[in-house]
Short mmCIF file of C-alpha atoms in Angstrom, two decimals:
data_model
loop_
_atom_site.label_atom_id
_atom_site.label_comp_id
_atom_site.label_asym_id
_atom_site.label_seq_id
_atom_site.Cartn_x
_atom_site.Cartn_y
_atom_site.Cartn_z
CA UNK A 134 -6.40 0.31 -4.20
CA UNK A 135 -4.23 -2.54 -2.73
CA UNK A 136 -1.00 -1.97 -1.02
CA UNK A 137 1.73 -4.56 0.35
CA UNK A 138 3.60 -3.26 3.26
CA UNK A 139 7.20 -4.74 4.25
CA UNK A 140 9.46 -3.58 6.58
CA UNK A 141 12.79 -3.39 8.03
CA UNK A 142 14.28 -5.35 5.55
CA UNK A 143 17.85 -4.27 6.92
CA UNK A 144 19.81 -5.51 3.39
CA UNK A 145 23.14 -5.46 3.21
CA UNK A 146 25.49 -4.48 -0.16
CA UNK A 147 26.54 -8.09 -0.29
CA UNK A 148 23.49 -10.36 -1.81
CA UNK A 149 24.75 -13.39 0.56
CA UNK A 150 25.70 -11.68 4.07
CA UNK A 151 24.68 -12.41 6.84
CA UNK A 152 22.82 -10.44 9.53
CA UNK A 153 21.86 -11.90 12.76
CA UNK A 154 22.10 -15.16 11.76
CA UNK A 155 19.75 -14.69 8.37
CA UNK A 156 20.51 -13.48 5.19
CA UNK A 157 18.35 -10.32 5.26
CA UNK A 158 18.43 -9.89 0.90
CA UNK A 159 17.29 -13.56 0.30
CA UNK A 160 14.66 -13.13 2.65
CA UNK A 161 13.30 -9.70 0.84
CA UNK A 162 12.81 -11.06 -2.10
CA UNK A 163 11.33 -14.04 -0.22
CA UNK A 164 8.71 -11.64 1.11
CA UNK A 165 7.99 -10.01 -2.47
CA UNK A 166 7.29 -13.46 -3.38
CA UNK A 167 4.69 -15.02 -1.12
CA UNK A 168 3.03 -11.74 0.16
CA UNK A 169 0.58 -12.03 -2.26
CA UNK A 170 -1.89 -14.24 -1.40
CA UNK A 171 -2.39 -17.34 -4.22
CA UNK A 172 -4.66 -15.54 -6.90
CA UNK A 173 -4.69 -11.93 -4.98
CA UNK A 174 -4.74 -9.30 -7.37
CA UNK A 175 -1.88 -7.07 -8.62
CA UNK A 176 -0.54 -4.79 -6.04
CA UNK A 177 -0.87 -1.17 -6.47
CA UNK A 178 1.95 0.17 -4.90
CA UNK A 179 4.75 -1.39 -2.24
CA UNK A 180 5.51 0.56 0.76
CA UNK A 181 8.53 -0.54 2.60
CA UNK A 182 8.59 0.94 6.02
CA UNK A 183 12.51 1.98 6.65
CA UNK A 184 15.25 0.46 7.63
CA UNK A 185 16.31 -0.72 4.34
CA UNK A 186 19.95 -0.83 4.22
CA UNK A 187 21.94 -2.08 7.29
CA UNK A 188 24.53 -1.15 6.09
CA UNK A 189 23.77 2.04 4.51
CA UNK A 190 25.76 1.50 1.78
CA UNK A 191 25.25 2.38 -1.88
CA UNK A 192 25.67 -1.42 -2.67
CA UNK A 193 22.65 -1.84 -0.59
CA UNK A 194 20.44 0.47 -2.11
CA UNK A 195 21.60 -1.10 -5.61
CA UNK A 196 20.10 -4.53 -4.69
CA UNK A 197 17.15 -3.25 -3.31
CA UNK A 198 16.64 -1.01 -6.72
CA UNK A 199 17.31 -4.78 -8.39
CA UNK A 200 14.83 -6.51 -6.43
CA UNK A 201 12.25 -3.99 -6.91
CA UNK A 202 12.95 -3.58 -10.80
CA UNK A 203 12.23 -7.26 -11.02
CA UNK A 204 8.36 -6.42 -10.26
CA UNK A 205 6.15 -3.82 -11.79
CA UNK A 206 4.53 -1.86 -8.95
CA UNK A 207 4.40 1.13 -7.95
CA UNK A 208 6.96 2.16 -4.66
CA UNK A 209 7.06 4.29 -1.83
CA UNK A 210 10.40 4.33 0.76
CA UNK A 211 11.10 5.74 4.14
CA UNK A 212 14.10 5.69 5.73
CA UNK A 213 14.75 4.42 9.01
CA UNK A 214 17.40 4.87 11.35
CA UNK A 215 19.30 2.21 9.47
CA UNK A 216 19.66 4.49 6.45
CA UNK A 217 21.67 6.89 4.31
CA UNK A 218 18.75 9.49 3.43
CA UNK A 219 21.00 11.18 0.76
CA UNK A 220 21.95 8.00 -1.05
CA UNK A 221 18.84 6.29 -0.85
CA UNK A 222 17.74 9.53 -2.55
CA UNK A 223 20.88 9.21 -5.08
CA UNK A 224 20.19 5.52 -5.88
CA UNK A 225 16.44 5.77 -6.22
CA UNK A 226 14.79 8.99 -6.26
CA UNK A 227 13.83 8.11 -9.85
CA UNK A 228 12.37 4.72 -9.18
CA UNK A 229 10.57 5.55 -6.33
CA UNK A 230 8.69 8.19 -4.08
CA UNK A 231 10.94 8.38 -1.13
CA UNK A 232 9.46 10.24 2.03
CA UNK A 233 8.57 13.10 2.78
CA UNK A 234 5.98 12.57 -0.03
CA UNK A 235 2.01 12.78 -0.69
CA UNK A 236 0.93 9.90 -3.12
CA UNK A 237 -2.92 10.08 -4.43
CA UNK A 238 -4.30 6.31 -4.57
CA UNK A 239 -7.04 6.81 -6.42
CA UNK A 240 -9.90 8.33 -3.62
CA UNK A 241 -7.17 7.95 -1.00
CA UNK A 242 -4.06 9.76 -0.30
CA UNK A 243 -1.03 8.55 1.40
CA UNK A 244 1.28 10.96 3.72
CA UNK A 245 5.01 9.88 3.82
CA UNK A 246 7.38 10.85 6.76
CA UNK A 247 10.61 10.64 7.51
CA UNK A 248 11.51 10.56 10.88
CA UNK A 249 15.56 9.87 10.30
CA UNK A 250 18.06 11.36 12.66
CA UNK A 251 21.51 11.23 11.57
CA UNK A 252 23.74 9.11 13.83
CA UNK A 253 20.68 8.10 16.38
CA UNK A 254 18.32 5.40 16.64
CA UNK A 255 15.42 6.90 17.65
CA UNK A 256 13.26 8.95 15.90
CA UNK A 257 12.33 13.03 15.03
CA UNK A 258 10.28 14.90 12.98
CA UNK A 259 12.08 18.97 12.27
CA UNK A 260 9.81 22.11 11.97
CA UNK A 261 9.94 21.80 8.04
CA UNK A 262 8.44 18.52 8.01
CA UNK A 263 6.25 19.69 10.59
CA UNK A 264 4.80 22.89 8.40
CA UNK A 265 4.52 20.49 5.54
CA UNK A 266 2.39 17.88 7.01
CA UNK A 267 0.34 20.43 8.72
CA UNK A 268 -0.55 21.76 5.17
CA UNK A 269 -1.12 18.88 4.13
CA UNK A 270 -3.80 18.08 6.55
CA UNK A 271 -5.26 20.96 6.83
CA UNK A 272 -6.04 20.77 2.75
CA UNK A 273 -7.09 16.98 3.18
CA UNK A 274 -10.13 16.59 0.71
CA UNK A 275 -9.94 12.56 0.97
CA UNK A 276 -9.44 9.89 3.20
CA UNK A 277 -5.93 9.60 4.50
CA UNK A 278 -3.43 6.98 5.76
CA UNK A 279 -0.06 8.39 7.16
CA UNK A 280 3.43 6.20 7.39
CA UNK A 281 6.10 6.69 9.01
CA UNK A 282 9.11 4.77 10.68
CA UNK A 283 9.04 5.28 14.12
CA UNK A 284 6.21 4.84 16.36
CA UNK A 285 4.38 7.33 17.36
CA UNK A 286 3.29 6.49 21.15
CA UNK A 287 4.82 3.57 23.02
CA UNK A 288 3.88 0.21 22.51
CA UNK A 289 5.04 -1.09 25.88
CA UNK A 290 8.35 -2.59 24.62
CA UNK A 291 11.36 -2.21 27.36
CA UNK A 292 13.91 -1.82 24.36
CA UNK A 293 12.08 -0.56 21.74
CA UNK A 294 10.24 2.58 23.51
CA UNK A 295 13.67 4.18 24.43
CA UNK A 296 13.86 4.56 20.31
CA UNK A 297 10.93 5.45 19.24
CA UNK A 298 9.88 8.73 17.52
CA UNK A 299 10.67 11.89 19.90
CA UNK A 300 8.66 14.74 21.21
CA UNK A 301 5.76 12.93 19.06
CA UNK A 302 3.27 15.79 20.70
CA UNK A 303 2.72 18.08 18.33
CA UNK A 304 2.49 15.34 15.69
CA UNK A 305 -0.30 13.22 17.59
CA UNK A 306 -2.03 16.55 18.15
CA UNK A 307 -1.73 17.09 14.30
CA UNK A 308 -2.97 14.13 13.45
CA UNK A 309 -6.21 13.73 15.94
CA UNK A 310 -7.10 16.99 14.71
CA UNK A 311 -7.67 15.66 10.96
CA UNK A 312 -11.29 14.57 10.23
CA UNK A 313 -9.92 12.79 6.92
CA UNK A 314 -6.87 10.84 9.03
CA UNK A 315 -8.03 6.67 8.86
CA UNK A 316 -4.82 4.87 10.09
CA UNK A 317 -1.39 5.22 10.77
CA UNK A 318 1.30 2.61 9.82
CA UNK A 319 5.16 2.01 10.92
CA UNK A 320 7.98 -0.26 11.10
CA UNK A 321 11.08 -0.17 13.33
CA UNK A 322 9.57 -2.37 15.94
CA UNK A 323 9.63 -5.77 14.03
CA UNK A 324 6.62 -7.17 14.83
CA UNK A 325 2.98 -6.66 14.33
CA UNK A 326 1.46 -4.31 16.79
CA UNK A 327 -2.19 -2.19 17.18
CA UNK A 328 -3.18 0.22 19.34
CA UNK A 329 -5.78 3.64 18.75
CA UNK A 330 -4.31 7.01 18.08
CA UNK A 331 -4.58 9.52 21.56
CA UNK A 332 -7.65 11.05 21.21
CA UNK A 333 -9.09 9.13 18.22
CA UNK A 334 -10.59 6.25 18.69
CA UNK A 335 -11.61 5.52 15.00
CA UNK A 336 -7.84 5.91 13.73
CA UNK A 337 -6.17 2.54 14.35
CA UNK A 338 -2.35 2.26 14.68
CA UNK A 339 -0.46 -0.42 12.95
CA UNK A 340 2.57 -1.58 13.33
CA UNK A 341 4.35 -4.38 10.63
CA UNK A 342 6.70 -7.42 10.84
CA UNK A 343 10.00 -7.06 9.55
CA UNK A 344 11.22 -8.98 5.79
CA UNK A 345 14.17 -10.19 7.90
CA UNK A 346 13.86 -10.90 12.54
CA UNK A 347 11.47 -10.55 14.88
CA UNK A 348 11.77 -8.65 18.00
CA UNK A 349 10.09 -10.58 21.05
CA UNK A 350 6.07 -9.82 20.71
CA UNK A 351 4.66 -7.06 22.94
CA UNK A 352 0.91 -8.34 21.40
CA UNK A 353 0.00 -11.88 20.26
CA UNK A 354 0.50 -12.24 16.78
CA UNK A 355 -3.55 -12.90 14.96
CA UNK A 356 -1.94 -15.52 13.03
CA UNK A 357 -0.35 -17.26 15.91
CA UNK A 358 3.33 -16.74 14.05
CA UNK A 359 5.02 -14.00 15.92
CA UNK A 360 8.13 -15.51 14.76
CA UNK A 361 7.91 -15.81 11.24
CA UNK A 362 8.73 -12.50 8.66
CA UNK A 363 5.41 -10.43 7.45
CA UNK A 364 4.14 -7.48 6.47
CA UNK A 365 0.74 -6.47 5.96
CA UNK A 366 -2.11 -5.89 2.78
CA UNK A 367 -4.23 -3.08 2.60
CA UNK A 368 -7.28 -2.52 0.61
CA UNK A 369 -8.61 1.32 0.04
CA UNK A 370 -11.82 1.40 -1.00
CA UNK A 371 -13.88 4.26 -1.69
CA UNK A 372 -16.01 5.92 0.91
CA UNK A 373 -13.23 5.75 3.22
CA UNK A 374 -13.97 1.99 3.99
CA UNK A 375 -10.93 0.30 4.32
CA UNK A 376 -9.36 -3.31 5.79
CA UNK A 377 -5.93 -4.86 5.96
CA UNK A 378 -4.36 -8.10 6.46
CA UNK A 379 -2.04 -9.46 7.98
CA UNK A 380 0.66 -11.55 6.47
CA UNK A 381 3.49 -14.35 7.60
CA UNK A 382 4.81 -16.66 5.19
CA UNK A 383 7.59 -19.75 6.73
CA UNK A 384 10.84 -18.67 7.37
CA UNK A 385 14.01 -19.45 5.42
CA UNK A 386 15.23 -23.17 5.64
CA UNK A 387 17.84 -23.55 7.84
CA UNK A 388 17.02 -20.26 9.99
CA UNK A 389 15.82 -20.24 13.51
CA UNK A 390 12.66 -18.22 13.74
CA UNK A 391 12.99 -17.42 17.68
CA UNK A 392 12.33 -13.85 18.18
CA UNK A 393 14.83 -11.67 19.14
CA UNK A 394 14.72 -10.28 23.27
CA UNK A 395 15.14 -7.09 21.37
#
């Protein structure tokens, strides 16, 4: 099973604003465009990481449901902090799986989470979601991959450990306690990042570029473009075996590609 990871796309209802100095829809559906490596295979299903409307506006989630009609895969959402759970849900609950959600990839299965807090910028999980993804670990029968918005532990990031996920304890202690658990993925931070899961050193943590800006680079980017937008391609083979990739394609014309100090 393949997947192609974006994040943080941050679109706005208008097709041609402007955010931070880039036009965060062209550059979406710049990144559905040259993700996919020349003669890669079909993707299997497109998880975009949060943050998908800066402007959490019903406009927004209409172009996003546009751009993602205009290619036949598969997709899974989660909202980020930059989101209106409850129209995302409205808009495209019928195009998409939208998190909390459990999505079987063939011998794989992949746990969504939604760690929105209304009004805040950092992150939380509630005792429902809690029960829920306890269940489902505890019935795991394959290998798993778990995504969610906010990170999980810090990543050493001044800025962007003050908002990350909150009272993550009983979560990380969920998680190391799962045989079946292979990686964890997440967005929010706008930039690639890896580290291990507490506990577990065979469960690598991920974390992906944003469609739109960079935040300044806690790790050096493998591709020597921390700069540029990315996201990342996983492969899900059977066995558990698994491998990703990381991608960066050029930035728009007429865009700087500086990262942001945060």
């Amino acid at each position: 099973m393949r997947l192609l990871q974006l994040s943080d796309p941050h679109l706005l209802a208008d097709p041609q604003g402007w955010l931070h100095g880039c036009q965060p829809n062209a550059l979406l559906a710049a990144g559905l465009e040259q993700a996919l490596p020349p003669g890669g295979a079909p993707f299997d299903l497109l998880l975009i990481s949060g943050d998908l409307c800066q402007d959490e506006s019903w406009g927004g989630y209409v172009r996003l449901g546009q751009l993602l009609r205009a290619r036949d895969w598969p997709v899974a959402l989660l909202p980020g902090n930059h989101d209106h759970p409850s129209l995302l849900r409205a808009a495209l609950g019928r195009q998409a799986v939208i998190a909390p959600a459990a999505i079987d990839l063939g011998d794989w299965r992949l746990l969504l989470l939604d760690t929105h807090l209304a009004g805040r910028v950092d992150g939380g999980l509630g005792p429902d979601q809690l029960r829920w993804l306890r269940q489902q670990l505890l019935a795991a029968d394959r290998p798993l991959l778990v995504a969610l918005h906010h990170p999980p532990v810090p990543i050493g990031h001044s800025v962007m450990d003050g908002i990350a996920l909150q009272h993550p304890a009983v979560l990380l202690d969920l998680l190391a306690a799962c045989p079946w658990l292979k990686a964890v993925t997440f967005g929010h931070i706008h930039q690639h990042w890896q580290g291990l899961l507490p506990g577990r050193s065979d469960v690598l943590l991920l974390g992906c570029p944003s469609t739109h800006r960079q935040f300044e680079a806690v790790q050096a980017c493998p591709l020597g473009r921390a700069g540029d937008p990315g996201g990342r391609i996983w492969e899900l083979a059977p066995a558990g075996r698994w491998q990703q990739q990381l991608r960066r394609w050029p930035a728009a014309s007429g865009r700087s590609v500086t990262p942001l100090a945060s």
